Tab-separated table of C-alpha atoms and ligand atoms in Angstrom:
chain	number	residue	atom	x	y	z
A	1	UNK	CA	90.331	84.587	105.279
A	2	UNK	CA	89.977	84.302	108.811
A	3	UNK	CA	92.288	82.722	111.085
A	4	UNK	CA	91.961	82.637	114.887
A	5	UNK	CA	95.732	82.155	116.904
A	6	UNK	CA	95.400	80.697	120.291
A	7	UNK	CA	92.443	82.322	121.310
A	8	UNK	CA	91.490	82.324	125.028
A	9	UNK	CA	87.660	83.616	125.960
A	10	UNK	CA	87.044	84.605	129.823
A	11	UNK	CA	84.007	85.801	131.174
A	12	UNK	CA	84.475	87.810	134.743
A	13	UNK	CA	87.336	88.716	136.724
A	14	UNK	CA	89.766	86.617	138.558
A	15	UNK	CA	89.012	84.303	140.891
A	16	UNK	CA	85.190	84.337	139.687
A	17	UNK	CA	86.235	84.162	135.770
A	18	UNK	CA	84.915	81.435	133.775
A	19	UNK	CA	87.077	80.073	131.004
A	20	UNK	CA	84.805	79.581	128.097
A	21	UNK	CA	87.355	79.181	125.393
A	22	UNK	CA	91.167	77.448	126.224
A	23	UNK	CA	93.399	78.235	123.214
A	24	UNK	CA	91.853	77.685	120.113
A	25	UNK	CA	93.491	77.956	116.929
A	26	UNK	CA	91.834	77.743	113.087
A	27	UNK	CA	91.947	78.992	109.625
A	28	UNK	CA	89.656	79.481	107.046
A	29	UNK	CA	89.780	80.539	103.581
A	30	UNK	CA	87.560	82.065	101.261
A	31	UNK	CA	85.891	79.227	99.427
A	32	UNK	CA	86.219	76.943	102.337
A	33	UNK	CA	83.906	75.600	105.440
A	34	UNK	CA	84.734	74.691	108.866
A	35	UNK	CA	81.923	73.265	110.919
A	36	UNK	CA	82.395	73.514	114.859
A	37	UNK	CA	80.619	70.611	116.808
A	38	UNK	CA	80.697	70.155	120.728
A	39	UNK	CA	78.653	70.089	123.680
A	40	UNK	CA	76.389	72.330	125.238
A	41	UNK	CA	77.539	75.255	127.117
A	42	UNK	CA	81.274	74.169	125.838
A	43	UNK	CA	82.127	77.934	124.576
A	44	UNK	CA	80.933	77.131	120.341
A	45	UNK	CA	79.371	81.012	120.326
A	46	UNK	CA	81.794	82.282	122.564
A	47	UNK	CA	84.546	81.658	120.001
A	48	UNK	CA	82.161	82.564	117.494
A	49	UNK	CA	81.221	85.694	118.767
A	50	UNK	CA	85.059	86.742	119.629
A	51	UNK	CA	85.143	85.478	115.509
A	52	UNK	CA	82.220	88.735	114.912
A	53	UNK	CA	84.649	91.313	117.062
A	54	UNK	CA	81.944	90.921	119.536
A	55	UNK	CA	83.789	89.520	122.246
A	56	UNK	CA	87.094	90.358	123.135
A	57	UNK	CA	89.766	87.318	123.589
A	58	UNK	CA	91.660	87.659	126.631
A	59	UNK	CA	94.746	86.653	124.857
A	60	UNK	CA	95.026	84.911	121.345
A	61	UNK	CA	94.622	87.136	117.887
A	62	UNK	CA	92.013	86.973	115.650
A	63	UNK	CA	92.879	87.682	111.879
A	64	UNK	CA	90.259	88.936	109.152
A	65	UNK	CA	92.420	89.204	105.650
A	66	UNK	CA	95.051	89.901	107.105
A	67	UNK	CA	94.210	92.604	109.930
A	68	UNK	CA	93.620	92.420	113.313
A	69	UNK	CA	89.927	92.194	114.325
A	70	UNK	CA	89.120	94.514	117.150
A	71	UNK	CA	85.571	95.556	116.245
A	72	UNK	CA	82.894	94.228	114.460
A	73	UNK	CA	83.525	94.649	110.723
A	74	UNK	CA	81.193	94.566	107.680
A	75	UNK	CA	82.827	91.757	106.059
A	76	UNK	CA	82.019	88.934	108.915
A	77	UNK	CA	78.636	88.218	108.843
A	78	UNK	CA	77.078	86.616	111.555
A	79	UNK	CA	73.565	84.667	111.421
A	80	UNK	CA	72.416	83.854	114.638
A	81	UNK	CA	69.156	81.446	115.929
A	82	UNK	CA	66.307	83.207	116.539
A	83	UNK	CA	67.141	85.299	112.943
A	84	UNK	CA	66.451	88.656	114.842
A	85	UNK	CA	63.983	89.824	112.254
A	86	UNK	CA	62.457	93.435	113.740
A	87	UNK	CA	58.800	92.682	114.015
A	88	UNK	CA	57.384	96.059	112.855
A	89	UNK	CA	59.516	96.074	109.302
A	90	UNK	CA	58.780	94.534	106.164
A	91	UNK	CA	60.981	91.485	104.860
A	92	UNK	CA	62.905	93.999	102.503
A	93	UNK	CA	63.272	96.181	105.431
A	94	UNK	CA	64.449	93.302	107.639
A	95	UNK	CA	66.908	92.513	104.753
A	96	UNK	CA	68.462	95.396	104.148
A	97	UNK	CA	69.028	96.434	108.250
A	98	UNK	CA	72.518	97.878	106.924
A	99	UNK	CA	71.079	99.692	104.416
A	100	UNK	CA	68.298	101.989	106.469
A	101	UNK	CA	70.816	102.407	108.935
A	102	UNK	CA	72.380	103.994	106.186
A	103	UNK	CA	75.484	102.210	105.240
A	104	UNK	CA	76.289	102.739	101.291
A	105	UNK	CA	75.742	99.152	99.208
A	106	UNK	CA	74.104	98.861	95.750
A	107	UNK	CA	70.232	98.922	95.872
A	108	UNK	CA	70.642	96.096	93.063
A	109	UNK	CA	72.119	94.032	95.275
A	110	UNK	CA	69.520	93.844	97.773
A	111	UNK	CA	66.606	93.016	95.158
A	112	UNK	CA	68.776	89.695	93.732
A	113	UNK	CA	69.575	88.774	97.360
A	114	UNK	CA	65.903	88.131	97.854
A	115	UNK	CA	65.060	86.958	94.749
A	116	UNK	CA	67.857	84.692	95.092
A	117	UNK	CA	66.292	83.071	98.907
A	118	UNK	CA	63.119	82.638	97.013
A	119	UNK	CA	61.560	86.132	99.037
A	120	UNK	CA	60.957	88.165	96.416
A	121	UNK	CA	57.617	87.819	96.660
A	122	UNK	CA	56.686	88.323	100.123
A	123	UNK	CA	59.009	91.349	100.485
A	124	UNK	CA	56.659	93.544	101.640
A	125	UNK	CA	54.949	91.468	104.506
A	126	UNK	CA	55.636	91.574	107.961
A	127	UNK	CA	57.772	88.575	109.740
A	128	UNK	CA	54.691	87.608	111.349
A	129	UNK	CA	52.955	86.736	108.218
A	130	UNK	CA	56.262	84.166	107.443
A	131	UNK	CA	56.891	80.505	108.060
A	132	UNK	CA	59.867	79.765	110.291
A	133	UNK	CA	61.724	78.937	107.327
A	134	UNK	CA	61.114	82.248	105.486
A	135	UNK	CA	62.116	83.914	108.715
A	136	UNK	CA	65.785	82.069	108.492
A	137	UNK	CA	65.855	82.895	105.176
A	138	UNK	CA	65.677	86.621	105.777
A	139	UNK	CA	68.197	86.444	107.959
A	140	UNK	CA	70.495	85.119	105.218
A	141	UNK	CA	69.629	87.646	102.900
A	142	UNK	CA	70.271	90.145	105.692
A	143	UNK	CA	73.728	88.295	106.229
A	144	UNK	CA	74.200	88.663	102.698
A	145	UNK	CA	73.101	91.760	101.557
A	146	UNK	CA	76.943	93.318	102.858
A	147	UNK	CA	78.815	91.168	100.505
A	148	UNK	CA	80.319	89.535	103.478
A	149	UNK	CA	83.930	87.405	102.793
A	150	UNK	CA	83.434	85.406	106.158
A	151	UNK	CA	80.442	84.108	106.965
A	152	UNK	CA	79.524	82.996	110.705
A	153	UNK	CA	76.736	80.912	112.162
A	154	UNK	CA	75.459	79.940	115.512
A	155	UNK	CA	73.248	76.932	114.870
A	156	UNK	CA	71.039	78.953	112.342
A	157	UNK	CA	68.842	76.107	111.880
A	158	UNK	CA	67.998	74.907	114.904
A	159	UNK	CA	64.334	73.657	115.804
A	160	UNK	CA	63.438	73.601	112.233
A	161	UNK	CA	61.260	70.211	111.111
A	162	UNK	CA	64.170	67.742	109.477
A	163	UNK	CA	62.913	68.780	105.800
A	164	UNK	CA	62.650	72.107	106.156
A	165	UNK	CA	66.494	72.226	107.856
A	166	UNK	CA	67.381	69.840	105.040
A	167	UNK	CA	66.127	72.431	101.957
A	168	UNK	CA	67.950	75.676	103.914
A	169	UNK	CA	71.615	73.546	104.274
A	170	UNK	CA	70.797	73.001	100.732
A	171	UNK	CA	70.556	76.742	100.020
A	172	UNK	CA	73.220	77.454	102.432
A	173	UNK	CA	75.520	75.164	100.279
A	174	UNK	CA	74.615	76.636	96.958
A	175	UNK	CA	75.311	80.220	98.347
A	176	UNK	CA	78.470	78.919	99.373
A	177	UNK	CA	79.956	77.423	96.606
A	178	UNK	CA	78.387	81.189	94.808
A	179	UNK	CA	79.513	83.525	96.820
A	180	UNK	CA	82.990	81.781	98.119
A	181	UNK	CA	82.467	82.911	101.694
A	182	UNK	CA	85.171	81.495	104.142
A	183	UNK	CA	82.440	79.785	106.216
A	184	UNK	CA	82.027	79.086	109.399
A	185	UNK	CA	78.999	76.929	111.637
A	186	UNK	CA	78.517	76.167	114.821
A	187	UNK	CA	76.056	73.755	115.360
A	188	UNK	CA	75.009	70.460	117.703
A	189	UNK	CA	73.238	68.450	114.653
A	190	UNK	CA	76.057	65.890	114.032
A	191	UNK	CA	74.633	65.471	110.291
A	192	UNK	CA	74.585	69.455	109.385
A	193	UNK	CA	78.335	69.449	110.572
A	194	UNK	CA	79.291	66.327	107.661
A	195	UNK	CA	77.031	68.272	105.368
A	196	UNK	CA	78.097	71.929	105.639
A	197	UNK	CA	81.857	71.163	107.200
A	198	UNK	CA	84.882	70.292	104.833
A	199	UNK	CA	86.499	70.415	108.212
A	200	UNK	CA	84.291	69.410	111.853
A	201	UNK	CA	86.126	70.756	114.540
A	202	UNK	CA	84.991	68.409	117.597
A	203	UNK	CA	85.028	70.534	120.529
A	204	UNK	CA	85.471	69.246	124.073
A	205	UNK	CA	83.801	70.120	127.263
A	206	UNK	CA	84.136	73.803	128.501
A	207	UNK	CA	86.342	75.329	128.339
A	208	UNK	CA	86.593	74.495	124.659
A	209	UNK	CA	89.571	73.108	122.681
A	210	UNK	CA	89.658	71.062	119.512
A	211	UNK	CA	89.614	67.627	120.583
A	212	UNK	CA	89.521	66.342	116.761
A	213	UNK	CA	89.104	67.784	113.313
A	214	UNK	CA	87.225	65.521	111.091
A	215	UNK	CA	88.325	65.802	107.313
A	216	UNK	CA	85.439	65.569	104.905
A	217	UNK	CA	86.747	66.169	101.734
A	218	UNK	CA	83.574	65.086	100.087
A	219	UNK	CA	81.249	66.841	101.030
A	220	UNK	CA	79.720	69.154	98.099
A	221	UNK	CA	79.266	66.294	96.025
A	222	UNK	CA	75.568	65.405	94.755
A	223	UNK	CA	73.412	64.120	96.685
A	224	UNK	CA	76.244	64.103	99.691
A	225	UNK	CA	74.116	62.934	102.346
A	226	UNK	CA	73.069	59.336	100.588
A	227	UNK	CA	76.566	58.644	100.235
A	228	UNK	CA	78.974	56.117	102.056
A	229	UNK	CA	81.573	59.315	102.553
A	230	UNK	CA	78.752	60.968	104.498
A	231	UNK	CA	77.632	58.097	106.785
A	232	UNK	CA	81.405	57.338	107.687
A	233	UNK	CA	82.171	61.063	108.497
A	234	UNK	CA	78.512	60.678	110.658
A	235	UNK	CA	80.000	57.769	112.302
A	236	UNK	CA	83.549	59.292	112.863
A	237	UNK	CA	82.007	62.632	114.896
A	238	UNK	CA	79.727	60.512	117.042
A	239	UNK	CA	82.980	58.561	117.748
A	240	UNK	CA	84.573	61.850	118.902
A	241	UNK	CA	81.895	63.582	120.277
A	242	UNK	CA	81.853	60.320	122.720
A	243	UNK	CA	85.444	60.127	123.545
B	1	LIG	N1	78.244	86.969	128.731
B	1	LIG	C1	78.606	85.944	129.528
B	1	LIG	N2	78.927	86.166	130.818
B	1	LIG	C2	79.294	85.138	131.633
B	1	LIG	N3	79.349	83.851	131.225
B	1	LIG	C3	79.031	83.583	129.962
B	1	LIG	C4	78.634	84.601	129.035
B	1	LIG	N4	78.370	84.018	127.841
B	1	LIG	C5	78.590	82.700	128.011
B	1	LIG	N5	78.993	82.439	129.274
B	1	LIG	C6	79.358	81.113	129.809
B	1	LIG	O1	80.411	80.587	128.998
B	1	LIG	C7	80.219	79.200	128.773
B	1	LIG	C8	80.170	78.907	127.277
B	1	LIG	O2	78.981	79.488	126.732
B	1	LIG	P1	78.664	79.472	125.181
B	1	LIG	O3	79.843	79.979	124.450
B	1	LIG	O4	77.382	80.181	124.991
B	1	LIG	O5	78.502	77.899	124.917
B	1	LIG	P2	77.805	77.101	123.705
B	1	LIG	O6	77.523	78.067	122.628
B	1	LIG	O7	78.794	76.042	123.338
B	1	LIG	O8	76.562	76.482	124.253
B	1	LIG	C9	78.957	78.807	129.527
B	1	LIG	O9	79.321	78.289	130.781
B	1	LIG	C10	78.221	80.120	129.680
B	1	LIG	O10	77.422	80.112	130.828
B	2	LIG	MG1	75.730	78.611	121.720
């Protein structure tokens, strides 16, 4: 469970700060996905980052089960762009980050994870040697491979080719309903938030606040994005996002 009270993200001091987050509040439990849509620049990984423990609010509390989050913790897991696979380690290497750096996990664990993305064959080449796909998809398994109970994104999919995006939300949506991750996405494609969000949290211009959550109770279901539940939830964030 994580659950963010009135948190307020500053960057600078006083009369040069820069408000990049205004009092945002939200709640999500294992098991359950909240997809954050707004303009560029409007403070979406700002939030998300003071959601890591990477950034500290200047007011506002951020909950993880319970605790107060002051650090970054091995239960929030954050994927980010650009993967940040280390060029000179292998795909298992690149995986299991947490593990070389000698944090205690099963070694069992590890092997399924890839197996699981479809990598267990090309764990021992380099990231060069990978598609951009396969390069996302390590940095899930890395994401993974702690066993994480929150799970963060920052538009982890962006400037993939539409089918290849399309076949890694469908991974991302099996590992979800698997692995009953309290989820959270931040992303600008308007269709990946109705596909990944049971919740789209439409963000308005910096500094950020919710300016509409979207219910999308639907999503999940087979074949979700040829339905009429998933064109009208489309319809109704383009509708926000233009308000
Ligand atoms: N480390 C930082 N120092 C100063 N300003 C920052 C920093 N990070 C982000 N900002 C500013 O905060 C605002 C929100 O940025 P960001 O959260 O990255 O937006 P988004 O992810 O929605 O594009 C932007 O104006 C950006 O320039
Ligand atoms: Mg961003």
């Amino acid at each position: 469970m994580i659950d963010a009270q009135d948190v307020v993200v500053e960057y600078g001091k006083k009369a040069s700060a820069v408000r990049a987050v205004d009092g945002i509040s939200l709640r999500v439990a294992p098991g359950d996905s909240l997809a954050l849509i707004g303009p560029s620049g409007c403070g979406k990984s700002s939030l998300l980052f003071a959601m890591a423990g990477l950034v500290r609010p200047k007011s506002g509390t951020i909950l993880v089960n319970g605790d107060p989050l002051v650090r970054p913790r091995r239960e929030i897991a954050l994927i980010l762009q650009n993967a940040g696979l280390l060029p000179w380690k292998t795909v298992w290497q690149n995986a299991n980050l947490s593990l070389l750096l000698g944090k205690e996990y099963p070694k069992t664990t590890a092997a399924a994870v890839l197996d699981e993305l479809g990598l267990g064959e090309v764990k021992r080449r380099y990231p060069s040697e990978l598609s951009e796909g396969m390069k996302r998809r390590v940095g899930v398994a890395r994401a993974l491979s702690t066993s994480p109970s929150v799970m963060l994104m920052d538009e982890p999919l962006a400037s993939l080719d539409t089918l290849t995006k399309e076949r890694i939300q469908d991974l991302f949506l099996r590992l979800w309903a698997k692995h009953a991750f309290a989820l959270v996405l931040v992303t600008h494609d308007i269709e990946e938030a109705a596909f990944l969000g049971r919740r789209v949290a439409v963000l308005t211009d910096r500094p950020a606040r919710v300016k509409e959550m979207v219910e999308n109770t639907s999503m999940g279901e087979q074949d979700y994005r040829k339905t009429a539940a998933f064109a009208e939830t489309v319809r109704r964030l383009r509708a926000a996002l233009e308000r």
